[in-house]
PDB file of C-alpha atoms in Angstrom:
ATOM      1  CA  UNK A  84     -50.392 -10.486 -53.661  1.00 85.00           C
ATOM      2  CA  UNK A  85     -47.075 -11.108 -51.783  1.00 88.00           C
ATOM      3  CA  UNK A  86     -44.052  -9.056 -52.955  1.00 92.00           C
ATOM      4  CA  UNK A  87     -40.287  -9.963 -51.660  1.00 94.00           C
ATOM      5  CA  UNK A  88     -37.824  -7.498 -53.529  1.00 95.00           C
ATOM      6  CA  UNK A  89     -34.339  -7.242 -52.659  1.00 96.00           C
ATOM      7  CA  UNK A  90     -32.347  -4.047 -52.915  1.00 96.00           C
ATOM      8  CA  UNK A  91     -28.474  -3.128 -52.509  1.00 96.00           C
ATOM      9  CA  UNK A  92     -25.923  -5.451 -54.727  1.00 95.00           C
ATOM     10  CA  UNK A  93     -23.063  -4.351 -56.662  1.00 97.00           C
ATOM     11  CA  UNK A  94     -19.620  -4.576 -57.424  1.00 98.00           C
ATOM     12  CA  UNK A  95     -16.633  -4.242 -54.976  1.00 98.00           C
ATOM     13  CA  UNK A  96     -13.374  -5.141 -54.492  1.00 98.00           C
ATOM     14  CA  UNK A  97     -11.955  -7.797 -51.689  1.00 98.00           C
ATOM     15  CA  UNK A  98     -12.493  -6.582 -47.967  1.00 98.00           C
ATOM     16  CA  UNK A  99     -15.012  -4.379 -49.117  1.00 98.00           C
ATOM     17  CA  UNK A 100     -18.572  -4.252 -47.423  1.00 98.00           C
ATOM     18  CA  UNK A 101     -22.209  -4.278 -48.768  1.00 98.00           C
ATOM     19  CA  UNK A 102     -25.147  -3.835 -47.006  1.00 98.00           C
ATOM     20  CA  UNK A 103     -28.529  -5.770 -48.931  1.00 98.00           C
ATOM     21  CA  UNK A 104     -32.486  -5.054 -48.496  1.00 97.00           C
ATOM     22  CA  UNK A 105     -35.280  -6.724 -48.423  1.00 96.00           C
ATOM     23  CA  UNK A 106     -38.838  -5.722 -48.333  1.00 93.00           C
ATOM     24  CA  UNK A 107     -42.215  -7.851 -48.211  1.00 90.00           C
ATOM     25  CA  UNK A 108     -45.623  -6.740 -48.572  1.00 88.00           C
ATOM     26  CA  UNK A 109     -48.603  -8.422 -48.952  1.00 87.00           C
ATOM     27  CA  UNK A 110     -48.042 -11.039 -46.273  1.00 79.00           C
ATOM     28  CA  UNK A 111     -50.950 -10.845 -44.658  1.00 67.00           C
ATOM     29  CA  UNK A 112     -50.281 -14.204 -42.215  1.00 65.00           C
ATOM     30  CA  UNK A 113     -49.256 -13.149 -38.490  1.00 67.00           C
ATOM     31  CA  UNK A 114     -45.993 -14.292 -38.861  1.00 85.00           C
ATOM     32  CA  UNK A 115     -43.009 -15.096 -41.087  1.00 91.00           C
ATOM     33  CA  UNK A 116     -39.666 -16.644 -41.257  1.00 94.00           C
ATOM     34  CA  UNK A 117     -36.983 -15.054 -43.429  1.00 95.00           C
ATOM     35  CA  UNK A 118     -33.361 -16.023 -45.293  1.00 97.00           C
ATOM     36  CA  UNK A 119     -30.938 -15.563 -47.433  1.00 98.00           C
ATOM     37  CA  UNK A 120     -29.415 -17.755 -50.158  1.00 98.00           C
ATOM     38  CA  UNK A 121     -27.592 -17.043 -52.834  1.00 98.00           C
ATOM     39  CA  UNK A 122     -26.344 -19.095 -55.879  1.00 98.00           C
ATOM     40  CA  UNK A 123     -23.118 -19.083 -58.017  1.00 97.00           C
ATOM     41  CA  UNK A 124     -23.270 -19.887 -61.756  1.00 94.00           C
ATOM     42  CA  UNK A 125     -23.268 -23.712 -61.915  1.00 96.00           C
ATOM     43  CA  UNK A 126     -24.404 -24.173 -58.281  1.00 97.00           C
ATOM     44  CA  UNK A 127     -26.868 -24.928 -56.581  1.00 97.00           C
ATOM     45  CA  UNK A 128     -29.258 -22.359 -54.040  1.00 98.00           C
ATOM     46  CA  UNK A 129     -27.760 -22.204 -50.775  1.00 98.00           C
ATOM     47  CA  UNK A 130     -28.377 -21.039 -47.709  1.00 98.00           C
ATOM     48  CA  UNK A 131     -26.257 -17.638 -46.366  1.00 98.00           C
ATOM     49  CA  UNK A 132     -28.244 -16.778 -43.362  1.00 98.00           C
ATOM     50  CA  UNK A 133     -31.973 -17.113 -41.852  1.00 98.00           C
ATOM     51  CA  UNK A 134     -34.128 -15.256 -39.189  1.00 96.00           C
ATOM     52  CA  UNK A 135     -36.836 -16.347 -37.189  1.00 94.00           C
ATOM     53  CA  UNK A 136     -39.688 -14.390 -36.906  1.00 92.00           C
ATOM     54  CA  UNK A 137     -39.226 -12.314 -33.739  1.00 90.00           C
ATOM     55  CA  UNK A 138     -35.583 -12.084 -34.917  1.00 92.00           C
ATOM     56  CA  UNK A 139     -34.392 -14.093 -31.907  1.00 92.00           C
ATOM     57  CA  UNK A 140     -32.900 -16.919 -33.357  1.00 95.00           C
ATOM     58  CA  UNK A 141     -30.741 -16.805 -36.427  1.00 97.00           C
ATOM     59  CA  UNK A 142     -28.417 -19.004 -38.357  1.00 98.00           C
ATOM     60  CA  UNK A 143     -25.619 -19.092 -40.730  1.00 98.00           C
ATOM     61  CA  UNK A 144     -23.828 -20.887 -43.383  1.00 98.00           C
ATOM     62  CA  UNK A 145     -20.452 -21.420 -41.893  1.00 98.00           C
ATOM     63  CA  UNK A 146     -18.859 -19.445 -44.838  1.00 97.00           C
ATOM     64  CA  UNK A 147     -20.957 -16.639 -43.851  1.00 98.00           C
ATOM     65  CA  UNK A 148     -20.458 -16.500 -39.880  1.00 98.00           C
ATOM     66  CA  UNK A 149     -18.215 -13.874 -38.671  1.00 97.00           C
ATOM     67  CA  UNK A 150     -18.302 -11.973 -41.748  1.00 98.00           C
ATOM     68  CA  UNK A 151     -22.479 -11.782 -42.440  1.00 98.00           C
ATOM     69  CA  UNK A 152     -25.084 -10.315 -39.879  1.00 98.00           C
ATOM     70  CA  UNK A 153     -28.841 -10.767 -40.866  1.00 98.00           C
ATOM     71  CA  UNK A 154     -31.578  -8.764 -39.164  1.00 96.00           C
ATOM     72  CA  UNK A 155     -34.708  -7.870 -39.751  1.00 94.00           C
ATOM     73  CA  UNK A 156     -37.539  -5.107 -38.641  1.00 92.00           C
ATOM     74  CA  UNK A 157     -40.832  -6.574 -38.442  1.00 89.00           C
ATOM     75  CA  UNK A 158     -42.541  -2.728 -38.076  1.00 87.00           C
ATOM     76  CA  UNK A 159     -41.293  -1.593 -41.593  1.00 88.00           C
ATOM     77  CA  UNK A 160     -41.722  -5.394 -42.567  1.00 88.00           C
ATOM     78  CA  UNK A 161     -37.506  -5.524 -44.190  1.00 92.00           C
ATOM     79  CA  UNK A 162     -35.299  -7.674 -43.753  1.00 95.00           C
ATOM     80  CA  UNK A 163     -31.446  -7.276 -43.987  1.00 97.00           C
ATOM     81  CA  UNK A 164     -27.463  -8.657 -44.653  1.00 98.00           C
ATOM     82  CA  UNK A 165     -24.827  -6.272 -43.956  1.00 98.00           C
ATOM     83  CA  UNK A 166     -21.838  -8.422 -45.373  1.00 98.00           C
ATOM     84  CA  UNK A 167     -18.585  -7.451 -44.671  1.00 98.00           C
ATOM     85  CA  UNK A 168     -14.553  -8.716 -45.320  1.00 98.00           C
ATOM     86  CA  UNK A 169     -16.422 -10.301 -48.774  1.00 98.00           C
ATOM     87  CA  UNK A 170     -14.283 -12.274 -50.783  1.00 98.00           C
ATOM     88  CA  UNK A 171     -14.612 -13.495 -54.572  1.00 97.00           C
ATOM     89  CA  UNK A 172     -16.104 -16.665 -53.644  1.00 97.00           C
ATOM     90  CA  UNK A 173     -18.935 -14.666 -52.213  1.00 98.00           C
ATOM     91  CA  UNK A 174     -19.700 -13.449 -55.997  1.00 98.00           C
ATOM     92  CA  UNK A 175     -23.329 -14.651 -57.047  1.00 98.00           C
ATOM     93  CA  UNK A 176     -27.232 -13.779 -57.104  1.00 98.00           C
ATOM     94  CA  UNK A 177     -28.912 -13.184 -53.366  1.00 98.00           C
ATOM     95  CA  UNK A 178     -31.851 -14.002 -53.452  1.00 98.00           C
ATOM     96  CA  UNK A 179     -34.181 -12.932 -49.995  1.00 97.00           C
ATOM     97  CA  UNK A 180     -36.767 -15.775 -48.902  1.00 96.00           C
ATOM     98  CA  UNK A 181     -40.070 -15.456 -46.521  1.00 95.00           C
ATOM     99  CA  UNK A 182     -41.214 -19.008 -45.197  1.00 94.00           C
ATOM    100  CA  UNK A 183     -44.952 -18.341 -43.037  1.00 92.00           C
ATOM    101  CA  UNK A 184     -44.470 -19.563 -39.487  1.00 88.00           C
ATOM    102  CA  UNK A 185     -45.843 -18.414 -36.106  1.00 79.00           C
ATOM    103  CA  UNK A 186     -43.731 -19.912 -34.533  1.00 80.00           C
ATOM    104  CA  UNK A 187     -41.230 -16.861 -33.386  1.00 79.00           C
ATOM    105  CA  UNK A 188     -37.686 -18.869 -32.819  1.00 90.00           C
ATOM    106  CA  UNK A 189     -37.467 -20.832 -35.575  1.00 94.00           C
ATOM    107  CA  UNK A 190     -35.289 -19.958 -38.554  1.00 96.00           C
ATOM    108  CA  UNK A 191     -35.366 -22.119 -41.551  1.00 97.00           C
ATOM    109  CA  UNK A 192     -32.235 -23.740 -43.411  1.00 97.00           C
ATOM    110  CA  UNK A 193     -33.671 -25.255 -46.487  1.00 97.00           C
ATOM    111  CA  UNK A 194     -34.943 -24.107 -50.147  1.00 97.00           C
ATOM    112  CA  UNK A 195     -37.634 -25.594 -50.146  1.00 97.00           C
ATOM    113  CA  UNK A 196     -39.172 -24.852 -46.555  1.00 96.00           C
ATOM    114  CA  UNK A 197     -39.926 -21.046 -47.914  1.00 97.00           C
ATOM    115  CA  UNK A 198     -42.636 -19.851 -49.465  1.00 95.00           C
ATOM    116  CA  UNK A 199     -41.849 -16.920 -50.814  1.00 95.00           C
ATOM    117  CA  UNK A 200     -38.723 -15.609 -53.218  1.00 97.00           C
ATOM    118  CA  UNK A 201     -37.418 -12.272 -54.050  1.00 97.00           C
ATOM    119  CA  UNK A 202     -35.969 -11.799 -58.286  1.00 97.00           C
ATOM    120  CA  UNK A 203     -32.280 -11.491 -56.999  1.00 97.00           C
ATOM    121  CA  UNK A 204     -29.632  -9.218 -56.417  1.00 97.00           C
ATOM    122  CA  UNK A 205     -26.234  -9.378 -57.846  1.00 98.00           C
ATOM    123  CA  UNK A 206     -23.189  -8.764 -55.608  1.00 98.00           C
ATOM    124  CA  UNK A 207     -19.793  -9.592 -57.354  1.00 98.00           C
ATOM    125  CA  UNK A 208     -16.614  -9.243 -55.514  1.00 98.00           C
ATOM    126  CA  UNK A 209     -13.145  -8.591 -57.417  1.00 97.00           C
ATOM    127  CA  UNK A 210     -10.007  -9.607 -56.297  1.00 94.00           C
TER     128      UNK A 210
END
């Protein structure tokens, strides 16, 4: 049974910096592609940032570049987003994504290329 639960919202103000967790179990494929997306109340999933799976290759929403770094370590099988200088408009649920592929430098853009979804985390950002 495949498990993808995300760890480490909260509240903060403007400028402020939050670090989120992921962590799958039961995959039991060789390899897997990872993301994050988050949606805002009224809108639609989209993509934040994704990870190939030897962590090579990554890619980012361009609201997220500069400010977001996603990583991942594939011996404690995690997956991370340390977001910093956030900003209101960052305020909504992140939700952590696993996609299977063996192939290692390929990261994954789209909602419904992943397999896999966490419940959510909730990161709001005050001004």
């Amino acid at each position: 049974q495949v498990q993808v639960v995300e760890s480490g919202g909260g509240l903060v103000q403007a400028g402020g910096s939050l670090r989120l967790s992921c962590a799958a179990s039961g995959l039991t494929v060789r390899g897997y592609a990872m993301g994050w997306f988050r949606q805002a109340p009224g809108k639609e999933r989209e993509l934040v940032a994704a990870i190939s799976w030897s962590g090579g290759s990554t890619g980012y929403a361009d609201s997220a570049k500069g400010r977001f770094t996603i990583s991942r370590d594939n011996a404690k099988n995690t997956l991370s987003l340390q977001m910093n200088s956030l900003k209101p408009e960052d305020t909504a649920v992140y939700y952590c994504a696993a996609k299977i592929s063996e192939n290692g430098n390929t990261w994954y853009a789209y909602v419904a290329s992943y397999d896999y979804w966490g419940q959510g985390t909730q990161v709001t950002v005050s001004s």
